[in-house]
Amino acid sequence: GAVVSQHPSWVICKSGTSVKIECRSLDFQATTMFWYRQFPKQSLMLMATSNEGSKATYEQGVEKDKFLINHASLTLSTLTVTSAHPEDSSFYICSANGGQRTYEQYFGPGTRLTVT
Amino acid sequence: KNQVEQSPQSLIILEGKNCTLQCNYTVSPFSNLRWYKQDTGRGPVSLTIMTFSENTKSNGRYTATLDADTKQSSLHITASQLSDSASYICVVSAGNTGFQKLVFGTGTRLLVSP
């Protein structure tokens, strides 16, 4: 139980285009979902926290107009990287709170974004 | 400032050997401490989670300890296997009730060689 999936697992896009990453909780309802970014050999950095039906809360230094987060249902959150640039290339990981242990965060497998 | 520091940064051990990873934290208010295993190119997978009152927890060959007085934790891996090669991340949850913020360590990269 408590499985989180992400789609796509990897994506390559051209500079200036937008790309959407989906995060789904497969067998539980996620009250809160989190989006992280991880650069090579570094730890996860929280980008934003989102609750279903409300606006996401962004961490300091994260541009909310560039990283659009939509949490339309209790099982789906999306992250859209708008006007992507090569420096946005990174590993994006989502996690979700919920399930039987509400304090636990269950992580998705991650999405590798490469902007050329 | 909430911080989690891990040591060593990287470690190479022979298959079958044991190893211990360290984690020191300054996080307040402390809620719980977690150890995650992250394979390259994958999301973190939870190994153990300990609250303030717990000082040891095991998950198969993984045993985590917590000393809340000294704010230190360790992860001991017994009889290592090649599949244990991964990054191990210590994460401390800060917060009293409701939403808790996770503070991540930078991880220890473990390589188990044959």
mmCIF file of N, CA and C in Angstrom, chain B residues 56-113:
data_model
loop_
_atom_site.group_PDB
_atom_site.id
_atom_site.type_symbol
_atom_site.label_atom_id
_atom_site.label_comp_id
_atom_site.label_asym_id
_atom_site.label_seq_id
_atom_site.Cartn_x
_atom_site.Cartn_y
_atom_site.Cartn_z
ATOM 1 N N THR B 56 15.703 2.635 19.180
ATOM 2 C CA THR B 56 16.201 1.708 18.184
ATOM 3 C C THR B 56 15.029 1.132 17.400
ATOM 4 N N LYS B 57 15.275 0.899 16.134
ATOM 5 C CA LYS B 57 14.258 0.271 15.285
ATOM 6 C C LYS B 57 14.952 -0.481 14.166
ATOM 7 N N SER B 58 14.462 -1.659 13.894
ATOM 8 C CA SER B 58 15.081 -2.498 12.867
ATOM 9 C C SER B 58 14.137 -2.750 11.713
ATOM 10 N N ASN B 59 14.740 -2.945 10.558
ATOM 11 C CA ASN B 59 14.006 -3.313 9.353
ATOM 12 C C ASN B 59 14.918 -4.266 8.579
ATOM 13 N N GLY B 60 14.758 -5.549 8.867
ATOM 14 C CA GLY B 60 15.630 -6.534 8.239
ATOM 15 C C GLY B 60 17.080 -6.341 8.671
ATOM 16 N N ARG B 61 17.949 -6.136 7.696
ATOM 17 C CA ARG B 61 19.378 -5.960 8.009
ATOM 18 C C ARG B 61 19.719 -4.523 8.394
ATOM 19 N N TYR B 62 18.743 -3.669 8.409
ATOM 20 C CA TYR B 62 18.949 -2.268 8.772
ATOM 21 C C TYR B 62 18.485 -2.036 10.218
ATOM 22 N N THR B 63 19.356 -1.433 11.021
ATOM 23 C CA THR B 63 18.997 -1.081 12.383
ATOM 24 C C THR B 63 19.357 0.375 12.627
ATOM 25 N N ALA B 64 18.362 1.167 13.000
ATOM 26 C CA ALA B 64 18.590 2.574 13.286
ATOM 27 C C ALA B 64 18.538 2.804 14.784
ATOM 28 N N THR B 65 19.383 3.719 15.246
ATOM 29 C CA THR B 65 19.368 4.115 16.653
ATOM 30 C C THR B 65 19.143 5.611 16.737
ATOM 31 N N LEU B 66 18.599 6.032 17.854
ATOM 32 C CA LEU B 66 18.347 7.451 18.070
ATOM 33 C C LEU B 66 18.686 7.811 19.501
ATOM 34 N N ASP B 67 19.530 8.824 19.663
ATOM 35 C CA ASP B 67 19.826 9.389 20.976
ATOM 36 C C ASP B 67 19.308 10.820 20.953
ATOM 37 N N ALA B 68 18.126 11.014 21.518
ATOM 38 C CA ALA B 68 17.494 12.329 21.460
ATOM 39 C C ALA B 68 18.220 13.347 22.331
ATOM 40 N N ASP B 69 18.976 12.870 23.323
ATOM 41 C CA ASP B 69 19.713 13.808 24.184
ATOM 42 C C ASP B 69 20.874 14.437 23.443
ATOM 43 N N THR B 70 21.634 13.619 22.738
ATOM 44 C CA THR B 70 22.788 14.133 21.979
ATOM 45 C C THR B 70 22.403 14.501 20.558
ATOM 46 N N LYS B 71 21.163 14.235 20.174
ATOM 47 C CA LYS B 71 20.668 14.555 18.828
ATOM 48 C C LYS B 71 21.507 13.848 17.774
ATOM 49 N N GLN B 72 21.672 12.548 17.985
ATOM 50 C CA GLN B 72 22.429 11.753 17.038
ATOM 51 C C GLN B 72 21.637 10.498 16.690
ATOM 52 N N SER B 73 21.849 10.055 15.459
ATOM 53 C CA SER B 73 21.245 8.810 15.016
ATOM 54 C C SER B 73 22.268 8.052 14.193
ATOM 55 N N SER B 74 22.095 6.751 14.130
ATOM 56 C CA SER B 74 22.969 5.944 13.290
ATOM 57 C C SER B 74 22.133 4.912 12.557
ATOM 58 N N LEU B 75 22.637 4.498 11.420
ATOM 59 C CA LEU B 75 22.017 3.418 10.659
ATOM 60 C C LEU B 75 23.070 2.344 10.461
ATOM 61 N N HIS B 76 22.803 1.163 10.997
ATOM 62 C CA HIS B 76 23.738 0.057 10.895
ATOM 63 C C HIS B 76 23.220 -0.938 9.868
ATOM 64 N N ILE B 77 24.088 -1.287 8.942
ATOM 65 C CA ILE B 77 23.725 -2.263 7.921
ATOM 66 C C ILE B 77 24.551 -3.519 8.166
ATOM 67 N N THR B 78 23.875 -4.612 8.310
ATOM 68 C CA THR B 78 24.524 -5.891 8.621
ATOM 69 C C THR B 78 24.641 -6.745 7.371
ATOM 70 N N ALA B 79 25.771 -7.423 7.256
ATOM 71 C CA ALA B 79 25.972 -8.379 6.147
ATOM 72 C C ALA B 79 25.584 -7.743 4.818
ATOM 73 N N SER B 80 26.302 -6.706 4.451
ATOM 74 C CA SER B 80 25.932 -5.912 3.290
ATOM 75 C C SER B 80 25.849 -6.742 2.019
ATOM 76 N N GLN B 81 24.970 -6.299 1.136
ATOM 77 C CA GLN B 81 24.789 -6.935 -0.163
ATOM 78 C C GLN B 81 25.020 -5.900 -1.253
ATOM 79 N N LEU B 82 25.288 -6.378 -2.442
ATOM 80 C CA LEU B 82 25.538 -5.464 -3.555
ATOM 81 C C LEU B 82 24.366 -4.504 -3.760
ATOM 82 N N SER B 83 23.169 -4.990 -3.505
ATOM 83 C CA SER B 83 21.971 -4.170 -3.692
ATOM 84 C C SER B 83 21.836 -3.067 -2.646
ATOM 85 N N ASP B 84 22.680 -3.095 -1.639
ATOM 86 C CA ASP B 84 22.667 -2.018 -0.643
ATOM 87 C C ASP B 84 23.349 -0.760 -1.167
ATOM 88 N N SER B 85 24.037 -0.860 -2.289
ATOM 89 C CA SER B 85 24.686 0.313 -2.885
ATOM 90 C C SER B 85 23.626 1.352 -3.233
ATOM 91 N N ALA B 86 23.716 2.487 -2.582
ATOM 92 C CA ALA B 86 22.698 3.532 -2.741
ATOM 93 C C ALA B 86 23.107 4.721 -1.890
ATOM 94 N N SER B 87 22.302 5.762 -1.931
ATOM 95 C CA SER B 87 22.471 6.869 -0.993
ATOM 96 C C SER B 87 21.511 6.673 0.165
ATOM 97 N N TYR B 88 21.993 6.942 1.358
ATOM 98 C CA TYR B 88 21.161 6.805 2.554
ATOM 99 C C TYR B 88 20.978 8.188 3.155
ATOM 100 N N ILE B 89 19.736 8.570 3.284
ATOM 101 C CA ILE B 89 19.416 9.935 3.675
ATOM 102 C C ILE B 89 18.750 9.934 5.045
ATOM 103 N N CYS B 90 19.277 10.743 5.919
ATOM 104 C CA CYS B 90 18.680 10.952 7.242
ATOM 105 C C CYS B 90 17.769 12.171 7.142
ATOM 106 N N VAL B 91 16.564 12.037 7.587
ATOM 107 C CA VAL B 91 15.576 13.114 7.479
ATOM 108 C C VAL B 91 14.912 13.314 8.839
ATOM 109 N N VAL B 92 14.896 14.537 9.295
ATOM 110 C CA VAL B 92 14.264 14.841 10.571
ATOM 111 C C VAL B 92 13.010 15.660 10.321
ATOM 112 N N SER B 93 11.955 15.256 10.971
ATOM 113 C CA SER B 93 10.689 15.956 10.820
ATOM 114 C C SER B 93 10.544 16.974 11.936
ATOM 115 N N ALA B 94 10.289 18.218 11.532
ATOM 116 C CA ALA B 94 10.148 19.310 12.496
ATOM 117 C C ALA B 94 8.690 19.719 12.585
ATOM 118 N N GLY B 95 8.206 19.873 13.789
ATOM 119 C CA GLY B 95 6.823 20.306 13.941
ATOM 120 C C GLY B 95 6.175 19.632 15.109
ATOM 121 N N ASN B 96 5.143 20.245 15.623
ATOM 122 C CA ASN B 96 4.449 19.684 16.783
ATOM 123 C C ASN B 96 3.276 18.804 16.359
ATOM 124 N N THR B 97 2.295 19.411 15.768
ATOM 125 C CA THR B 97 1.141 18.645 15.316
ATOM 126 C C THR B 97 0.804 19.065 13.900
ATOM 127 N N GLY B 98 -0.009 18.279 13.260
ATOM 128 C CA GLY B 98 -0.432 18.624 11.912
ATOM 129 C C GLY B 98 0.737 18.564 10.933
ATOM 130 N N PHE B 99 0.861 19.583 10.119
ATOM 131 C CA PHE B 99 1.886 19.574 9.080
ATOM 132 C C PHE B 99 3.271 19.589 9.685
ATOM 133 N N GLN B 100 4.133 18.719 9.199
ATOM 134 C CA GLN B 100 5.502 18.667 9.663
ATOM 135 C C GLN B 100 6.436 18.857 8.480
ATOM 136 N N LYS B 101 7.451 19.659 8.687
ATOM 137 C CA LYS B 101 8.397 19.943 7.614
ATOM 138 C C LYS B 101 9.578 18.993 7.734
ATOM 139 N N LEU B 102 9.990 18.423 6.619
ATOM 140 C CA LEU B 102 11.123 17.500 6.624
ATOM 141 C C LEU B 102 12.413 18.267 6.364
ATOM 142 N N VAL B 103 13.422 17.976 7.151
ATOM 143 C CA VAL B 103 14.746 18.554 6.973
ATOM 144 C C VAL B 103 15.659 17.417 6.526
ATOM 145 N N PHE B 104 16.226 17.541 5.346
ATOM 146 C CA PHE B 104 16.988 16.451 4.746
ATOM 147 C C PHE B 104 18.483 16.614 5.003
ATOM 148 N N GLY B 105 19.133 15.500 5.284
ATOM 149 C CA GLY B 105 20.586 15.478 5.272
ATOM 150 C C GLY B 105 21.068 15.340 3.839
ATOM 151 N N THR B 106 22.362 15.517 3.640
ATOM 152 C CA THR B 106 22.914 15.449 2.287
ATOM 153 C C THR B 106 23.187 14.020 1.852
ATOM 154 N N GLY B 107 23.041 13.076 2.775
ATOM 155 C CA GLY B 107 23.152 11.678 2.399
ATOM 156 C C GLY B 107 24.551 11.108 2.499
ATOM 157 N N THR B 108 24.612 9.811 2.630
ATOM 158 C CA THR B 108 25.866 9.051 2.549
ATOM 159 C C THR B 108 25.744 8.120 1.358
ATOM 160 N N ARG B 109 26.711 8.230 0.459
ATOM 161 C CA ARG B 109 26.707 7.354 -0.708
ATOM 162 C C ARG B 109 27.495 6.091 -0.373
ATOM 163 N N LEU B 110 26.791 4.973 -0.363
ATOM 164 C CA LEU B 110 27.410 3.696 -0.016
ATOM 165 C C LEU B 110 27.616 2.859 -1.267
ATOM 166 N N LEU B 111 28.814 2.338 -1.417
ATOM 167 C CA LEU B 111 29.107 1.414 -2.506
ATOM 168 C C LEU B 111 29.564 0.108 -1.882
ATOM 169 N N VAL B 112 28.848 -0.960 -2.196
ATOM 170 C CA VAL B 112 29.226 -2.297 -1.735
ATOM 171 C C VAL B 112 29.883 -3.002 -2.913
ATOM 172 N N SER B 113 31.139 -3.357 -2.741
ATOM 173 C CA SER B 113 31.863 -3.979 -3.844
ATOM 174 C C SER B 113 32.016 -5.481 -3.605
#
